CSV table of C-alpha atoms in Angstrom, one decimal:
chain,number,residue,atom,x,y,z
A,1,UNK,CA,-14.4,5.4,18.0
A,2,UNK,CA,-17.1,3.7,20.0
A,3,UNK,CA,-15.0,3.5,23.1
A,4,UNK,CA,-14.1,6.8,24.7
A,5,UNK,CA,-10.4,7.6,24.4
A,6,UNK,CA,-8.1,10.2,25.8
A,7,UNK,CA,-7.3,11.4,22.3
A,8,UNK,CA,-8.3,10.6,18.7
A,9,UNK,CA,-6.8,7.5,17.1
A,10,UNK,CA,-4.1,8.1,14.6
A,11,UNK,CA,-6.0,6.2,11.9
A,12,UNK,CA,-9.6,6.3,10.7
A,13,UNK,CA,-11.1,2.9,9.6
A,14,UNK,CA,-14.1,2.0,7.5
A,15,UNK,CA,-15.6,-1.2,5.9
A,16,UNK,CA,-17.6,-1.2,2.7
A,17,UNK,CA,-19.9,-3.6,0.9
A,18,UNK,CA,-19.1,-4.6,-2.6
A,19,UNK,CA,-22.7,-3.9,-3.8
A,20,UNK,CA,-22.3,-0.3,-2.7
A,21,UNK,CA,-19.1,0.3,-4.6
A,22,UNK,CA,-20.2,-1.3,-8.0
A,23,UNK,CA,-23.7,-0.6,-8.9
A,24,UNK,CA,-23.6,-2.4,-12.3
A,25,UNK,CA,-20.9,-4.1,-14.4
A,26,UNK,CA,-17.9,-1.8,-14.5
A,27,UNK,CA,-19.8,1.2,-13.0
A,28,UNK,CA,-18.0,2.1,-9.8
A,29,UNK,CA,-19.0,4.6,-7.1
A,30,UNK,CA,-16.1,5.2,-4.7
A,31,UNK,CA,-17.5,8.6,-3.5
A,32,UNK,CA,-18.0,7.4,0.0
A,33,UNK,CA,-14.5,6.0,0.2
A,34,UNK,CA,-13.1,9.3,-1.0
A,35,UNK,CA,-15.2,11.3,1.3
A,36,UNK,CA,-14.1,9.2,4.3
A,37,UNK,CA,-10.5,9.5,3.3
A,38,UNK,CA,-10.8,13.2,2.9
A,39,UNK,CA,-12.5,13.5,6.4
A,40,UNK,CA,-9.6,11.5,7.9
A,41,UNK,CA,-7.0,13.8,6.2
A,42,UNK,CA,-8.8,16.9,7.4
A,43,UNK,CA,-8.4,15.6,11.0
A,44,UNK,CA,-4.7,14.9,10.5
A,45,UNK,CA,-5.2,11.1,10.3
A,46,UNK,CA,-4.5,8.4,7.8
A,47,UNK,CA,-7.2,6.1,6.5
A,48,UNK,CA,-7.7,2.3,6.4
A,49,UNK,CA,-10.4,0.2,4.8
A,50,UNK,CA,-11.8,-3.2,4.1
A,51,UNK,CA,-14.1,-4.4,1.3
A,52,UNK,CA,-16.6,-7.1,2.1
A,53,UNK,CA,-19.0,-9.3,0.1
A,54,UNK,CA,-20.7,-10.9,3.1
A,55,UNK,CA,-21.8,-9.5,6.4
A,56,UNK,CA,-24.5,-10.8,8.8
A,57,UNK,CA,-25.8,-14.3,9.3
A,58,UNK,CA,-29.5,-14.9,8.5
A,59,UNK,CA,-30.0,-11.2,7.6
A,60,UNK,CA,-31.6,-11.9,4.2
A,61,UNK,CA,-29.0,-9.6,2.5
A,62,UNK,CA,-26.9,-10.0,-0.6
A,63,UNK,CA,-23.8,-8.0,-0.4
A,64,UNK,CA,-22.6,-8.8,-3.9
A,65,UNK,CA,-23.7,-6.4,-6.7
A,66,UNK,CA,-27.1,-7.5,-8.1
A,67,UNK,CA,-25.6,-8.3,-11.5
A,68,UNK,CA,-23.2,-10.9,-10.0
A,69,UNK,CA,-25.8,-13.1,-8.2
A,70,UNK,CA,-27.2,-15.6,-10.7
A,71,UNK,CA,-25.2,-14.2,-13.5
A,72,UNK,CA,-25.2,-16.6,-16.5
A,73,UNK,CA,-21.4,-16.6,-16.3
A,74,UNK,CA,-21.5,-18.0,-12.8
A,75,UNK,CA,-21.0,-21.8,-12.5
A,76,UNK,CA,-23.7,-22.2,-9.9
A,77,UNK,CA,-25.3,-18.8,-9.3
A,78,UNK,CA,-22.2,-17.4,-7.6
A,79,UNK,CA,-23.6,-18.3,-4.3
A,80,UNK,CA,-26.5,-19.9,-2.4
A,81,UNK,CA,-29.0,-19.3,0.4
A,82,UNK,CA,-28.6,-21.1,3.7
A,83,UNK,CA,-30.4,-21.1,7.1
A,84,UNK,CA,-27.7,-20.6,9.7
A,85,UNK,CA,-30.2,-20.8,12.6
A,86,UNK,CA,-33.7,-22.2,12.2
A,87,UNK,CA,-34.7,-20.2,15.3
A,88,UNK,CA,-33.7,-16.9,13.6
A,89,UNK,CA,-35.8,-15.4,10.8
A,90,UNK,CA,-34.0,-14.9,7.6
A,91,UNK,CA,-31.4,-16.6,5.4
A,92,UNK,CA,-27.7,-16.1,4.8
A,93,UNK,CA,-26.4,-15.6,1.2
A,94,UNK,CA,-23.0,-17.4,0.9
A,95,UNK,CA,-20.9,-16.3,-2.1
A,96,UNK,CA,-19.3,-19.1,-4.1
A,97,UNK,CA,-15.7,-18.1,-3.4
A,98,UNK,CA,-14.4,-20.6,-6.0
A,99,UNK,CA,-16.3,-19.2,-8.9
A,100,UNK,CA,-14.0,-17.8,-11.6
A,101,UNK,CA,-16.5,-15.1,-12.7
A,102,UNK,CA,-17.0,-13.9,-9.1
A,103,UNK,CA,-13.2,-13.8,-8.6
A,104,UNK,CA,-12.6,-11.9,-11.8
A,105,UNK,CA,-15.2,-9.2,-11.0
A,106,UNK,CA,-13.8,-8.9,-7.4
A,107,UNK,CA,-10.3,-8.5,-8.9
A,108,UNK,CA,-11.5,-5.7,-11.2
A,109,UNK,CA,-13.2,-4.0,-8.2
A,110,UNK,CA,-9.9,-3.9,-6.3
A,111,UNK,CA,-8.0,-2.7,-9.4
A,112,UNK,CA,-10.4,0.2,-10.0
A,113,UNK,CA,-10.4,1.1,-6.3
A,114,UNK,CA,-6.6,1.2,-6.5
A,115,UNK,CA,-6.7,3.5,-9.5
A,116,UNK,CA,-9.1,5.8,-7.8
A,117,UNK,CA,-6.8,6.1,-4.8
A,118,UNK,CA,-3.6,6.2,-6.9
A,119,UNK,CA,-2.8,9.8,-6.0
A,120,UNK,CA,-3.7,9.4,-2.3
A,121,UNK,CA,-1.6,6.4,-1.3
A,122,UNK,CA,0.3,8.6,1.2
A,123,UNK,CA,-3.0,9.0,3.1
A,124,UNK,CA,-3.7,5.3,3.4
A,125,UNK,CA,-2.5,3.7,6.7
A,126,UNK,CA,-3.3,0.1,5.6
A,127,UNK,CA,-5.5,-2.1,3.4
A,128,UNK,CA,-7.4,-4.7,5.4
A,129,UNK,CA,-7.3,-7.8,3.2
A,130,UNK,CA,-11.0,-8.7,3.1
A,131,UNK,CA,-13.6,-9.9,0.5
A,132,UNK,CA,-13.3,-13.5,1.7
A,133,UNK,CA,-15.4,-14.8,4.6
A,134,UNK,CA,-18.1,-13.6,7.0
A,135,UNK,CA,-17.6,-9.8,7.5
A,136,UNK,CA,-14.5,-10.2,5.3
A,137,UNK,CA,-12.8,-11.7,8.3
A,138,UNK,CA,-11.6,-15.0,6.7
A,139,UNK,CA,-14.1,-17.1,8.5
A,140,UNK,CA,-17.3,-19.0,7.4
A,141,UNK,CA,-19.3,-21.6,9.2
A,142,UNK,CA,-18.6,-24.9,7.5
A,143,UNK,CA,-22.1,-26.2,8.4
A,144,UNK,CA,-23.6,-23.9,5.9
A,145,UNK,CA,-22.2,-26.0,3.1
A,146,UNK,CA,-24.5,-28.9,4.0
A,147,UNK,CA,-27.1,-26.7,2.3
A,148,UNK,CA,-25.1,-25.8,-0.7
A,149,UNK,CA,-26.3,-26.9,-4.2
A,150,UNK,CA,-24.3,-29.3,-6.3
A,151,UNK,CA,-21.2,-27.5,-7.7
A,152,UNK,CA,-20.5,-25.2,-4.7
A,153,UNK,CA,-17.8,-26.2,-2.2
A,154,UNK,CA,-16.0,-24.4,0.6
A,155,UNK,CA,-13.2,-22.1,-0.6
A,156,UNK,CA,-10.1,-23.9,-1.8
A,157,UNK,CA,-6.6,-22.8,-0.8
A,158,UNK,CA,-6.0,-21.4,-4.3
A,159,UNK,CA,-9.2,-19.4,-4.1
A,160,UNK,CA,-8.1,-18.0,-0.7
A,161,UNK,CA,-4.8,-17.0,-2.2
A,162,UNK,CA,-6.5,-15.4,-5.1
A,163,UNK,CA,-8.5,-13.1,-2.8
A,164,UNK,CA,-5.3,-12.2,-0.9
A,165,UNK,CA,-3.5,-11.5,-4.2
A,166,UNK,CA,-6.3,-9.2,-5.4
A,167,UNK,CA,-5.3,-6.9,-2.5
A,168,UNK,CA,-1.5,-7.3,-2.8
A,169,UNK,CA,-1.4,-6.8,-6.5
A,170,UNK,CA,-3.8,-3.8,-6.5
A,171,UNK,CA,-1.9,-2.1,-3.6
A,172,UNK,CA,1.6,-3.4,-3.6
A,173,UNK,CA,3.1,-0.3,-2.1
A,174,UNK,CA,0.6,0.1,0.7
A,175,UNK,CA,0.7,-1.6,4.1
A,176,UNK,CA,-1.5,-4.7,4.2
A,177,UNK,CA,-3.1,-6.4,7.2
A,178,UNK,CA,-4.9,-9.8,7.3
A,179,UNK,CA,-7.4,-10.3,10.1
A,180,UNK,CA,-7.8,-14.1,9.9
A,181,UNK,CA,-8.3,-17.0,12.3
A,182,UNK,CA,-5.8,-19.8,12.7
A,183,UNK,CA,-8.1,-22.1,10.7
A,184,UNK,CA,-6.8,-20.2,7.7
A,185,UNK,CA,-3.2,-20.6,8.6
A,186,UNK,CA,-2.2,-21.8,5.1
A,187,UNK,CA,-3.5,-18.6,3.6
A,188,UNK,CA,-2.0,-16.6,6.4
A,189,UNK,CA,1.3,-18.2,5.9
A,190,UNK,CA,1.1,-17.3,2.3
A,191,UNK,CA,0.2,-13.7,2.9
A,192,UNK,CA,2.6,-13.1,5.7
A,193,UNK,CA,5.6,-15.2,4.7
A,194,UNK,CA,5.5,-16.4,1.1
A,195,UNK,CA,4.0,-13.9,-1.3
A,196,UNK,CA,6.5,-11.5,-2.9
A,197,UNK,CA,4.2,-8.8,-4.3
A,198,UNK,CA,4.1,-6.2,-1.6
A,199,UNK,CA,6.9,-3.9,-0.8
A,200,UNK,CA,6.2,-4.0,2.9
A,201,UNK,CA,5.7,-7.1,5.1
A,202,UNK,CA,2.0,-8.1,5.5
A,203,UNK,CA,0.7,-7.7,9.1
């Protein structure tokens, strides 16, 4: 915890970049996740996590696995570079959330993560529904799409539901949490009130 507390929090929480969890197609490395979970368990805590495919603005980083960006199976490169602020050096790589190839690979990532954690579900406090949006927080600056190439549009509602479902279907028996702004109220309403996959209500 960054803020001093009178006692340790009941849960430990970490966020991971997709590129660090899948180094090449179908080659997964969840060692850091397992180590963080084990560390939480050793401290008598449960563990929570979020997976992201986008982090900072104008940081010049691609948080997708290298094989996904510009893959021939992508409709339009699976993303694009945009300049969020001309006064800030660097560019922002925006994933193409609507691309079927990108969605398919992200779904496989979550499925394999769930398999890896299958025998440790009791140690998981919650799964933070991420992947979509800046920092995986279900938000993205709409102005960036003024720089998008032909064929790339803002995420559709079906695409947003698809990213939520990847989490719900991979971890149906684990508590899920969606950290999303009101601008995504349709996806939030789906996750919190309409989907029927998870055994526990989504928070």
